[in-house]
Amino acid sequence: MMIKEDDDMDPNNQKDASLFEQQTLSLLYASFGVSLTYMILFFAELDKSDWLKWFYLSLSALFALLFVAAIEILKEHKETLLSKWLLNAYPFLLVTLGVLSFHVVQLSIYERVAFLLMMLIVTISTLKGFKYTLVLYLFALLSYNLSYAYNHSFPSTFLLTSVMVILLFFGLNRVFNRIITRLYAASRELKSVNAQFHASLNQLEKTNYRLEHTKNISDMMMSLMTEIIHSEDTDRLLNTILEKAIAVIPNAQAGTLLIKEDDHMVYKAAHGYDLDTLKKIHLRIEDTFEHKLGNKRKPAIIQNSHAFNLMHASKAFTKQMEDSQIPSSQSVITCPIFFNHEYYGSINLDNLTQENAFFEDDKPIIKYLANQIGLVLNHRQLLEKTLYSAKHDALTGVYTRIYHNERLNEIYKHAMKHQQSFCIALIDLNDLKKTNDQWGHQTGDQFLQYFVKHARHFIDPQDIFSRTGGDEFTLIFKTQPYYKAMKTITDMKAWFDENPMQVGNKRLTVTFGAGIACYPEDGKLLTSLSEVADKRMYEDKRISKK
């Protein structure tokens, strides 16, 4: 692609433009001066000969028209064929009208005054090259002498005088031309220096703005890292990141944060939109900007959202957005969220009022923020895995002894405060050691998993099911009374009696002893409840083994 050079930057073009402007200004001043002179003569002859005063008035009007034409040429600031012809012709027109006035006014003093006045105007208004000016003054010399010879006898003294006057004015014109040219060159230089100064000032202001913007971004990054380190509320942290993104990226007015869950996207944070409304929208991965653009790694700018959606958005997605009455954006900057090559979602910043609102300089900022979101989400996943491991038994998936004790204390305190009841059931599986010894520890593990998997079907979701030892489990019935808890245990035993575990050609029946104790009937202290439940469990275990 060829880049067209700016004509204004070409020194030759600048010089031509300046010369054209000088010539137009000289036409402007000359036409004004001549028009004013003839108007004065018109008023001087107002009480005299009719034809002479109207002659002066006509010439005044003619030069007034030239004055208006010069103004129009300056407004256009463009050289046309007509303007070029006018600028070349008006000095000859001045000479011609001077000769005509000289010819009409047949008084010696007025002849000379008219001659000198017109030559003076020609001298100061003609800013042309040497050849053009020489031809012009030769034309003036010839015209004046022919006019004088027509009206009078032709004395050699007038010829000599006119030649000397013409030479004098020619010399004055060249000196004046040189002075004006240098003045205009100095003016151009001054304008150029002034333009460079303003350009430097604008560049300085832009640099200052960028430095301030960079400082704001740096401050935002520092505060964001502090938030990431200390915040435990992931949803609030995601909203904070989104708000900071809108604050530091110019022209960003609203935004959303989309997180991938299974095969669809979920709105996790929003600014400028109603998050509850957005969460009702079913957004497929195929509906995201990254998927439509085929760009799943880098930030992208969509300068006309309406045109983009008309071309790419599915009918189902368009209908959902229309039905939800979510404000439509005019332009969007978007970036996918990755961490360790894993796609998490995307951050989208919107301008709701104008197209072409975002720039290339915004991309590194949103990329950084997307990376931080990926870090937060990855941190949350690691934390959730750690917390899950701390709370759940690795083999069976039920709660650990530590977490069981935490929850038991919470439920106990709540029950005391609100005078409510709860029950605990201690369960001890029979023959786990025998199974390990006879069939191996892998079968023993399967035995435990089989028990937990099917025992869950008898337990309400709000109840707490924990593994508190190798073959020991505990159930906390948060709301069930004793008889319902007993029924749950009885039904559980009956099911396992009827559905033994299949191990190769063998069938292993899961049996266990269970003891239940309820607060406050069986004790008002946790230690008392545990002792009662433990005693009943061993009694039941003795019976179940028989």
mmCIF file of N, CA and C in Angstrom, residues 166-287:
data_model
loop_
_atom_site.group_PDB
_atom_site.id
_atom_site.type_symbol
_atom_site.label_atom_id
_atom_site.label_comp_id
_atom_site.label_asym_id
_atom_site.label_seq_id
_atom_site.Cartn_x
_atom_site.Cartn_y
_atom_site.Cartn_z
ATOM 1 N N ILE A 166 9.055 55.326 -14.794
ATOM 2 C CA ILE A 166 8.792 53.875 -14.896
ATOM 3 C C ILE A 166 9.947 53.088 -14.310
ATOM 4 N N LEU A 167 11.179 53.525 -14.637
ATOM 5 C CA LEU A 167 12.347 52.832 -14.079
ATOM 6 C C LEU A 167 12.374 52.945 -12.559
ATOM 7 N N LEU A 168 12.015 54.131 -12.044
ATOM 8 C CA LEU A 168 11.988 54.345 -10.606
ATOM 9 C C LEU A 168 10.969 53.418 -9.936
ATOM 10 N N PHE A 169 9.770 53.394 -10.517
ATOM 11 C CA PHE A 169 8.736 52.531 -9.942
ATOM 12 C C PHE A 169 9.090 51.046 -10.093
ATOM 13 N N PHE A 170 9.732 50.699 -11.209
ATOM 14 C CA PHE A 170 10.146 49.304 -11.404
ATOM 15 C C PHE A 170 11.143 48.897 -10.308
ATOM 16 N N GLY A 171 12.094 49.795 -10.052
ATOM 17 C CA GLY A 171 13.051 49.512 -8.991
ATOM 18 C C GLY A 171 12.387 49.417 -7.626
ATOM 19 N N LEU A 172 11.460 50.360 -7.360
ATOM 20 C CA LEU A 172 10.736 50.316 -6.098
ATOM 21 C C LEU A 172 9.930 49.019 -5.962
ATOM 22 N N ASN A 173 9.346 48.585 -7.076
ATOM 23 C CA ASN A 173 8.564 47.336 -7.045
ATOM 24 C C ASN A 173 9.427 46.140 -6.678
ATOM 25 N N ARG A 174 10.668 46.107 -7.269
ATOM 26 C CA ARG A 174 11.521 44.957 -6.971
ATOM 27 C C ARG A 174 11.960 44.968 -5.503
ATOM 28 N N VAL A 175 12.266 46.179 -4.990
ATOM 29 C CA VAL A 175 12.655 46.289 -3.586
ATOM 30 C C VAL A 175 11.473 45.922 -2.681
ATOM 31 N N PHE A 176 10.306 46.495 -3.021
ATOM 32 C CA PHE A 176 9.110 46.202 -2.224
ATOM 33 C C PHE A 176 8.770 44.710 -2.277
ATOM 34 N N ASN A 177 8.909 44.120 -3.477
ATOM 35 C CA ASN A 177 8.638 42.686 -3.652
ATOM 36 C C ASN A 177 9.567 41.861 -2.764
ATOM 37 N N ARG A 178 10.869 42.249 -2.726
ATOM 38 C CA ARG A 178 11.837 41.538 -1.909
ATOM 39 C C ARG A 178 11.494 41.647 -0.418
ATOM 40 N N ILE A 179 11.093 42.872 -0.010
ATOM 41 C CA ILE A 179 10.747 43.095 1.401
ATOM 42 C C ILE A 179 9.522 42.272 1.792
ATOM 43 N N ILE A 180 8.478 42.339 0.963
ATOM 44 C CA ILE A 180 7.235 41.589 1.261
ATOM 45 C C ILE A 180 7.500 40.091 1.295
ATOM 46 N N THR A 181 8.313 39.626 0.331
ATOM 47 C CA THR A 181 8.620 38.186 0.273
ATOM 48 C C THR A 181 9.330 37.727 1.555
ATOM 49 N N ARG A 182 10.273 38.569 2.018
ATOM 50 C CA ARG A 182 10.999 38.205 3.237
ATOM 51 C C ARG A 182 10.096 38.284 4.465
ATOM 52 N N LEU A 183 9.218 39.299 4.450
ATOM 53 C CA LEU A 183 8.272 39.403 5.563
ATOM 54 C C LEU A 183 7.369 38.174 5.621
ATOM 55 N N TYR A 184 6.894 37.737 4.449
ATOM 56 C CA TYR A 184 6.042 36.542 4.415
ATOM 57 C C TYR A 184 6.832 35.297 4.800
ATOM 58 N N ALA A 185 8.101 35.236 4.379
ATOM 59 C CA ALA A 185 8.929 34.086 4.762
ATOM 60 C C ALA A 185 9.107 34.056 6.285
ATOM 61 N N ALA A 186 9.339 35.258 6.865
ATOM 62 C CA ALA A 186 9.467 35.321 8.325
ATOM 63 C C ALA A 186 8.166 34.945 9.006
ATOM 64 N N SER A 187 7.045 35.390 8.378
ATOM 65 C CA SER A 187 5.728 35.037 8.938
ATOM 66 C C SER A 187 5.491 33.533 8.881
ATOM 67 N N ARG A 188 5.879 32.934 7.734
ATOM 68 C CA ARG A 188 5.743 31.479 7.599
ATOM 69 C C ARG A 188 6.595 30.757 8.633
ATOM 70 N N GLU A 189 7.823 31.262 8.820
ATOM 71 C CA GLU A 189 8.719 30.644 9.790
ATOM 72 C C GLU A 189 8.147 30.752 11.200
ATOM 73 N N LEU A 190 7.575 31.946 11.474
ATOM 74 C CA LEU A 190 6.969 32.149 12.791
ATOM 75 C C LEU A 190 5.777 31.214 12.993
ATOM 76 N N LYS A 191 4.960 31.072 11.946
ATOM 77 C CA LYS A 191 3.826 30.145 12.020
ATOM 78 C C LYS A 191 4.308 28.709 12.213
ATOM 79 N N SER A 192 5.384 28.358 11.500
ATOM 80 C CA SER A 192 5.923 27.001 11.618
ATOM 81 C C SER A 192 6.429 26.737 13.030
ATOM 82 N N VAL A 193 7.166 27.750 13.594
ATOM 83 C CA VAL A 193 7.669 27.612 14.965
ATOM 84 C C VAL A 193 6.507 27.505 15.943
ATOM 85 N N ASN A 194 5.481 28.340 15.707
ATOM 86 C CA ASN A 194 4.300 28.310 16.571
ATOM 87 C C ASN A 194 3.591 26.956 16.490
ATOM 88 N N ALA A 195 3.490 26.427 15.257
ATOM 89 C CA ALA A 195 2.853 25.113 15.079
ATOM 90 C C ALA A 195 3.664 24.018 15.765
ATOM 91 N N GLN A 196 5.001 24.105 15.635
ATOM 92 C CA GLN A 196 5.861 23.121 16.294
ATOM 93 C C GLN A 196 5.738 23.222 17.814
ATOM 94 N N PHE A 197 5.627 24.472 18.304
ATOM 95 C CA PHE A 197 5.470 24.669 19.752
ATOM 96 C C PHE A 197 4.179 24.028 20.250
ATOM 97 N N HIS A 198 3.074 24.289 19.507
ATOM 98 C CA HIS A 198 1.788 23.708 19.904
ATOM 99 C C HIS A 198 1.805 22.187 19.778
ATOM 100 N N ALA A 199 2.494 21.691 18.724
ATOM 101 C CA ALA A 199 2.599 20.231 18.567
ATOM 102 C C ALA A 199 3.381 19.628 19.739
ATOM 103 N N SER A 200 4.484 20.316 20.131
ATOM 104 C CA SER A 200 5.264 19.841 21.274
ATOM 105 C C SER A 200 4.453 19.901 22.558
ATOM 106 N N LEU A 201 3.662 20.995 22.688
ATOM 107 C CA LEU A 201 2.814 21.143 23.872
ATOM 108 C C LEU A 201 1.770 20.029 23.932
ATOM 109 N N ASN A 202 1.149 19.740 22.765
ATOM 110 C CA ASN A 202 0.163 18.651 22.708
ATOM 111 C C ASN A 202 0.804 17.309 23.030
ATOM 112 N N GLN A 203 2.027 17.108 22.502
ATOM 113 C CA GLN A 203 2.725 15.856 22.774
ATOM 114 C C GLN A 203 3.063 15.739 24.255
ATOM 115 N N LEU A 204 3.445 16.891 24.854
ATOM 116 C CA LEU A 204 3.748 16.911 26.279
ATOM 117 C C LEU A 204 2.505 16.584 27.104
ATOM 118 N N GLU A 205 1.369 17.148 26.695
ATOM 119 C CA GLU A 205 0.115 16.875 27.400
ATOM 120 C C GLU A 205 -0.257 15.399 27.271
ATOM 121 N N LYS A 206 -0.052 14.845 26.058
ATOM 122 C CA LYS A 206 -0.343 13.425 25.857
ATOM 123 C C LYS A 206 0.580 12.559 26.720
ATOM 124 N N THR A 207 1.863 12.932 26.751
ATOM 125 C CA THR A 207 2.821 12.181 27.571
ATOM 126 C C THR A 207 2.447 12.259 29.042
ATOM 127 N N ASN A 208 2.063 13.467 29.478
ATOM 128 C CA ASN A 208 1.655 13.648 30.872
ATOM 129 C C ASN A 208 0.426 12.815 31.196
ATOM 130 N N TYR A 209 -0.526 12.795 30.239
ATOM 131 C CA TYR A 209 -1.736 11.980 30.437
ATOM 132 C C TYR A 209 -1.379 10.499 30.533
ATOM 133 N N ARG A 210 -0.459 10.068 29.658
ATOM 134 C CA ARG A 210 -0.065 8.655 29.671
ATOM 135 C C ARG A 210 0.644 8.296 30.974
ATOM 136 N N LEU A 211 1.491 9.237 31.465
ATOM 137 C CA LEU A 211 2.183 8.981 32.728
ATOM 138 C C LEU A 211 1.187 8.864 33.877
ATOM 139 N N GLU A 212 0.201 9.775 33.904
ATOM 140 C CA GLU A 212 -0.824 9.716 34.946
ATOM 141 C C GLU A 212 -1.640 8.433 34.818
ATOM 142 N N HIS A 213 -1.966 8.100 33.556
ATOM 143 C CA HIS A 213 -2.747 6.881 33.318
ATOM 144 C C HIS A 213 -1.951 5.653 33.745
ATOM 145 N N THR A 214 -0.636 5.656 33.422
ATOM 146 C CA THR A 214 0.224 4.539 33.816
ATOM 147 C C THR A 214 0.307 4.435 35.327
ATOM 148 N N LYS A 215 0.400 5.594 36.005
ATOM 149 C CA LYS A 215 0.449 5.600 37.464
ATOM 150 C C LYS A 215 -0.849 5.030 38.041
ATOM 151 N N ASN A 216 -1.990 5.448 37.449
ATOM 152 C CA ASN A 216 -3.281 4.920 37.918
ATOM 153 C C ASN A 216 -3.348 3.407 37.738
ATOM 154 N N ILE A 217 -2.834 2.937 36.591
ATOM 155 C CA ILE A 217 -2.840 1.494 36.336
ATOM 156 C C ILE A 217 -1.932 0.784 37.340
ATOM 157 N N SER A 218 -0.754 1.384 37.597
ATOM 158 C CA SER A 218 0.177 0.789 38.560
ATOM 159 C C SER A 218 -0.446 0.726 39.949
ATOM 160 N N ASP A 219 -1.106 1.827 40.359
ATOM 161 C CA ASP A 219 -1.780 1.843 41.664
ATOM 162 C C ASP A 219 -2.878 0.793 41.718
ATOM 163 N N MET A 220 -3.612 0.676 40.611
ATOM 164 C CA MET A 220 -4.678 -0.325 40.540
ATOM 165 C C MET A 220 -4.115 -1.732 40.669
ATOM 166 N N MET A 221 -2.990 -1.984 39.994
ATOM 167 C CA MET A 221 -2.378 -3.315 40.056
ATOM 168 C C MET A 221 -1.937 -3.649 41.482
ATOM 169 N N MET A 222 -1.337 -2.664 42.166
ATOM 170 C CA MET A 222 -0.869 -2.894 43.530
ATOM 171 C C MET A 222 -2.042 -3.194 44.468
ATOM 172 N N SER A 223 -3.095 -2.370 44.368
ATOM 173 C CA SER A 223 -4.254 -2.590 45.238
ATOM 174 C C SER A 223 -4.946 -3.904 44.902
ATOM 175 N N LEU A 224 -4.922 -4.257 43.606
ATOM 176 C CA LEU A 224 -5.553 -5.504 43.187
ATOM 177 C C LEU A 224 -4.813 -6.706 43.748
ATOM 178 N N MET A 225 -3.480 -6.655 43.729
ATOM 179 C CA MET A 225 -2.708 -7.754 44.289
ATOM 180 C C MET A 225 -2.980 -7.897 45.783
ATOM 181 N N THR A 226 -3.130 -6.752 46.477
ATOM 182 C CA THR A 226 -3.451 -6.792 47.905
ATOM 183 C C THR A 226 -4.805 -7.446 48.126
ATOM 184 N N GLU A 227 -5.777 -7.071 47.276
ATOM 185 C CA GLU A 227 -7.124 -7.667 47.375
ATOM 186 C C GLU A 227 -7.062 -9.174 47.152
ATOM 187 N N ILE A 228 -6.305 -9.585 46.132
ATOM 188 C CA ILE A 228 -6.225 -11.009 45.798
ATOM 189 C C ILE A 228 -5.626 -11.806 46.952
ATOM 190 N N ILE A 229 -4.601 -11.221 47.584
ATOM 191 C CA ILE A 229 -3.916 -11.923 48.675
ATOM 192 C C ILE A 229 -4.815 -12.068 49.900
ATOM 193 N N HIS A 230 -5.565 -11.006 50.235
ATOM 194 C CA HIS A 230 -6.290 -10.979 51.505
ATOM 195 C C HIS A 230 -7.764 -11.348 51.399
ATOM 196 N N SER A 231 -8.344 -11.260 50.214
ATOM 197 C CA SER A 231 -9.786 -11.513 50.111
ATOM 198 C C SER A 231 -10.084 -13.008 50.065
ATOM 199 N N GLU A 232 -11.113 -13.398 50.788
ATOM 200 C CA GLU A 232 -11.578 -14.787 50.773
ATOM 201 C C GLU A 232 -12.897 -14.931 50.030
ATOM 202 N N ASP A 233 -13.512 -13.801 49.685
ATOM 203 C CA ASP A 233 -14.793 -13.810 48.978
ATOM 204 C C ASP A 233 -14.523 -13.670 47.484
ATOM 205 N N THR A 234 -14.571 -14.773 46.755
ATOM 206 C CA THR A 234 -14.218 -14.773 45.339
ATOM 207 C C THR A 234 -15.161 -13.912 44.518
ATOM 208 N N ASP A 235 -16.468 -14.001 44.771
ATOM 209 C CA ASP A 235 -17.435 -13.221 43.993
ATOM 210 C C ASP A 235 -17.198 -11.723 44.176
ATOM 211 N N ARG A 236 -16.946 -11.298 45.402
ATOM 212 C CA ARG A 236 -16.678 -9.880 45.644
ATOM 213 C C ARG A 236 -15.385 -9.454 44.968
ATOM 214 N N LEU A 237 -14.394 -10.327 44.979
ATOM 215 C CA LEU A 237 -13.112 -10.023 44.353
ATOM 216 C C LEU A 237 -13.268 -9.873 42.840
ATOM 217 N N LEU A 238 -14.070 -10.730 42.225
ATOM 218 C CA LEU A 238 -14.308 -10.632 40.783
ATOM 219 C C LEU A 238 -15.012 -9.325 40.440
ATOM 220 N N ASN A 239 -15.967 -8.919 41.265
ATOM 221 C CA ASN A 239 -16.637 -7.629 41.058
ATOM 222 C C ASN A 239 -15.657 -6.474 41.203
ATOM 223 N N THR A 240 -14.737 -6.580 42.152
ATOM 224 C CA THR A 240 -13.732 -5.537 42.355
ATOM 225 C C THR A 240 -12.828 -5.400 41.133
ATOM 226 N N ILE A 241 -12.392 -6.531 40.593
ATOM 227 C CA ILE A 241 -11.541 -6.509 39.396
ATOM 228 C C ILE A 241 -12.277 -5.867 38.230
ATOM 229 N N LEU A 242 -13.551 -6.216 38.072
ATOM 230 C CA LEU A 242 -14.344 -5.654 36.979
ATOM 231 C C LEU A 242 -14.494 -4.139 37.130
ATOM 232 N N GLU A 243 -14.764 -3.686 38.339
ATOM 233 C CA GLU A 243 -14.904 -2.255 38.588
ATOM 234 C C GLU A 243 -13.593 -1.515 38.328
ATOM 235 N N LYS A 244 -12.460 -2.100 38.718
ATOM 236 C CA LYS A 244 -11.163 -1.471 38.476
ATOM 237 C C LYS A 244 -10.871 -1.413 36.989
ATOM 238 N N ALA A 245 -11.263 -2.447 36.254
ATOM 239 C CA ALA A 245 -11.060 -2.456 34.802
ATOM 240 C C ALA A 245 -11.825 -1.304 34.151
ATOM 241 N N ILE A 246 -13.060 -1.093 34.576
ATOM 242 C CA ILE A 246 -13.875 -0.006 34.022
ATOM 243 C C ILE A 246 -13.288 1.345 34.405
ATOM 244 N N ALA A 247 -12.683 1.429 35.599
ATOM 245 C CA ALA A 247 -12.127 2.699 36.073
ATOM 246 C C ALA A 247 -10.865 3.091 35.297
ATOM 247 N N VAL A 248 -10.027 2.113 34.913
ATOM 248 C CA VAL A 248 -8.736 2.454 34.300
ATOM 249 C C VAL A 248 -8.762 2.453 32.776
ATOM 250 N N ILE A 249 -9.745 1.823 32.169
ATOM 251 C CA ILE A 249 -9.810 1.821 30.699
ATOM 252 C C ILE A 249 -10.733 2.945 30.250
ATOM 253 N N PRO A 250 -10.204 3.943 29.545
ATOM 254 C CA PRO A 250 -11.032 5.070 29.116
ATOM 255 C C PRO A 250 -12.208 4.594 28.256
ATOM 256 N N ASN A 251 -13.338 5.263 28.430
ATOM 257 C CA ASN A 251 -14.563 5.030 27.655
ATOM 258 C C ASN A 251 -15.300 3.748 28.032
ATOM 259 N N ALA A 252 -14.775 2.976 28.991
ATOM 260 C CA ALA A 252 -15.517 1.806 29.474
ATOM 261 C C ALA A 252 -16.599 2.283 30.434
ATOM 262 N N GLN A 253 -17.848 1.922 30.163
ATOM 263 C CA GLN A 253 -18.985 2.363 30.976
ATOM 264 C C GLN A 253 -19.655 1.209 31.721
ATOM 265 N N ALA A 254 -19.548 0.022 31.200
ATOM 266 C CA ALA A 254 -20.180 -1.148 31.810
ATOM 267 C C ALA A 254 -19.332 -2.370 31.483
ATOM 268 N N GLY A 255 -19.660 -3.491 32.129
ATOM 269 C CA GLY A 255 -18.879 -4.690 31.860
ATOM 270 C C GLY A 255 -19.482 -5.927 32.480
ATOM 271 N N THR A 256 -19.041 -7.083 31.997
ATOM 272 C CA THR A 256 -19.495 -8.370 32.523
ATOM 273 C C THR A 256 -18.314 -9.323 32.607
ATOM 274 N N LEU A 257 -18.483 -10.300 33.487
ATOM 275 C CA LEU A 257 -17.479 -11.354 33.654
ATOM 276 C C LEU A 257 -18.181 -12.693 33.485
ATOM 277 N N LEU A 258 -17.752 -13.436 32.462
ATOM 278 C CA LEU A 258 -18.352 -14.732 32.148
ATOM 279 C C LEU A 258 -17.398 -15.856 32.542
ATOM 280 N N ILE A 259 -17.937 -16.859 33.228
ATOM 281 C CA ILE A 259 -17.133 -17.999 33.657
ATOM 282 C C ILE A 259 -17.718 -19.274 33.052
ATOM 283 N N LYS A 260 -16.831 -20.142 32.559
ATOM 284 C CA LYS A 260 -17.252 -21.395 31.941
ATOM 285 C C LYS A 260 -17.646 -22.407 33.012
ATOM 286 N N GLU A 261 -18.825 -22.968 32.844
ATOM 287 C CA GLU A 261 -19.299 -24.059 33.698
ATOM 288 C C GLU A 261 -19.856 -25.154 32.796
ATOM 289 N N ASP A 262 -19.164 -26.271 32.758
ATOM 290 C CA ASP A 262 -19.526 -27.383 31.862
ATOM 291 C C ASP A 262 -19.498 -26.899 30.417
ATOM 292 N N ASP A 263 -20.655 -26.961 29.713
ATOM 293 C CA ASP A 263 -20.686 -26.601 28.291
ATOM 294 C C ASP A 263 -21.334 -25.242 28.048
ATOM 295 N N HIS A 264 -21.493 -24.429 29.080
ATOM 296 C CA HIS A 264 -22.102 -23.110 28.897
ATOM 297 C C HIS A 264 -21.375 -22.070 29.757
ATOM 298 N N MET A 265 -21.781 -20.823 29.568
ATOM 299 C CA MET A 265 -21.155 -19.702 30.274
ATOM 300 C C MET A 265 -22.137 -19.117 31.291
ATOM 301 N N VAL A 266 -21.596 -18.677 32.423
ATOM 302 C CA VAL A 266 -22.416 -18.100 33.494
ATOM 303 C C VAL A 266 -21.877 -16.708 33.839
ATOM 304 N N TYR A 267 -22.781 -15.745 33.970
ATOM 305 C CA TYR A 267 -22.381 -14.401 34.393
ATOM 306 C C TYR A 267 -22.069 -14.422 35.890
ATOM 307 N N LYS A 268 -20.813 -14.074 36.237
ATOM 308 C CA LYS A 268 -20.390 -14.088 37.632
ATOM 309 C C LYS A 268 -20.269 -12.692 38.229
ATOM 310 N N ALA A 269 -20.101 -11.681 37.383
ATOM 311 C CA ALA A 269 -19.998 -10.307 37.869
ATOM 312 C C ALA A 269 -20.495 -9.369 36.772
ATOM 313 N N ALA A 270 -21.044 -8.224 37.193
ATOM 314 C CA ALA A 270 -21.563 -7.255 36.223
ATOM 315 C C ALA A 270 -21.492 -5.860 36.816
ATOM 316 N N HIS A 271 -21.244 -4.899 35.956
ATOM 317 C CA HIS A 271 -21.272 -3.482 36.349
ATOM 318 C C HIS A 271 -22.027 -2.730 35.257
ATOM 319 N N GLY A 272 -23.062 -2.001 35.661
ATOM 320 C CA GLY A 272 -23.891 -1.309 34.675
ATOM 321 C C GLY A 272 -25.041 -2.142 34.158
ATOM 322 N N TYR A 273 -25.125 -3.389 34.586
ATOM 323 C CA TYR A 273 -26.211 -4.299 34.226
ATOM 324 C C TYR A 273 -26.743 -4.960 35.491
ATOM 325 N N ASP A 274 -27.949 -5.519 35.390
ATOM 326 C CA ASP A 274 -28.521 -6.254 36.515
ATOM 327 C C ASP A 274 -28.026 -7.697 36.455
ATOM 328 N N LEU A 275 -27.232 -8.085 37.450
ATOM 329 C CA LEU A 275 -26.610 -9.414 37.435
ATOM 330 C C LEU A 275 -27.655 -10.523 37.516
ATOM 331 N N ASP A 276 -28.692 -10.335 38.312
ATOM 332 C CA ASP A 276 -29.729 -11.371 38.435
ATOM 333 C C ASP A 276 -30.410 -11.619 37.093
ATOM 334 N N THR A 277 -30.629 -10.559 36.323
ATOM 335 C CA THR A 277 -31.230 -10.710 34.994
ATOM 336 C C THR A 277 -30.278 -11.437 34.058
ATOM 337 N N LEU A 278 -29.008 -11.095 34.111
ATOM 338 C CA LEU A 278 -28.014 -11.745 33.250
ATOM 339 C C LEU A 278 -27.891 -13.227 33.549
ATOM 340 N N LYS A 279 -28.001 -13.601 34.826
ATOM 341 C CA LYS A 279 -27.854 -15.018 35.198
ATOM 342 C C LYS A 279 -28.960 -15.893 34.626
ATOM 343 N N LYS A 280 -30.073 -15.286 34.235
ATOM 344 C CA LYS A 280 -31.179 -16.053 33.648
ATOM 345 C C LYS A 280 -30.927 -16.390 32.181
ATOM 346 N N ILE A 281 -29.933 -15.728 31.587
ATOM 347 C CA ILE A 281 -29.630 -15.954 30.166
ATOM 348 C C ILE A 281 -28.762 -17.200 30.023
ATOM 349 N N HIS A 282 -29.205 -18.105 29.159
ATOM 350 C CA HIS A 282 -28.419 -19.317 28.880
ATOM 351 C C HIS A 282 -27.473 -19.000 27.729
ATOM 352 N N LEU A 283 -26.209 -18.893 28.049
ATOM 353 C CA LEU A 283 -25.205 -18.497 27.064
ATOM 354 C C LEU A 283 -24.291 -19.675 26.758
ATOM 355 N N ARG A 284 -24.315 -20.089 25.515
ATOM 356 C CA ARG A 284 -23.430 -21.175 25.093
ATOM 357 C C ARG A 284 -22.015 -20.634 24.857
ATOM 358 N N ILE A 285 -21.041 -21.523 24.894
ATOM 359 C CA ILE A 285 -19.669 -21.116 24.587
ATOM 360 C C ILE A 285 -19.597 -20.577 23.160
ATOM 361 N N GLU A 286 -20.423 -21.130 22.272
ATOM 362 C CA GLU A 286 -20.447 -20.688 20.876
ATOM 363 C C GLU A 286 -20.954 -19.259 20.722
ATOM 364 N N ASP A 287 -21.636 -18.729 21.767
ATOM 365 C CA ASP A 287 -22.177 -17.374 21.692
ATOM 366 C C ASP A 287 -21.185 -16.313 22.175
#
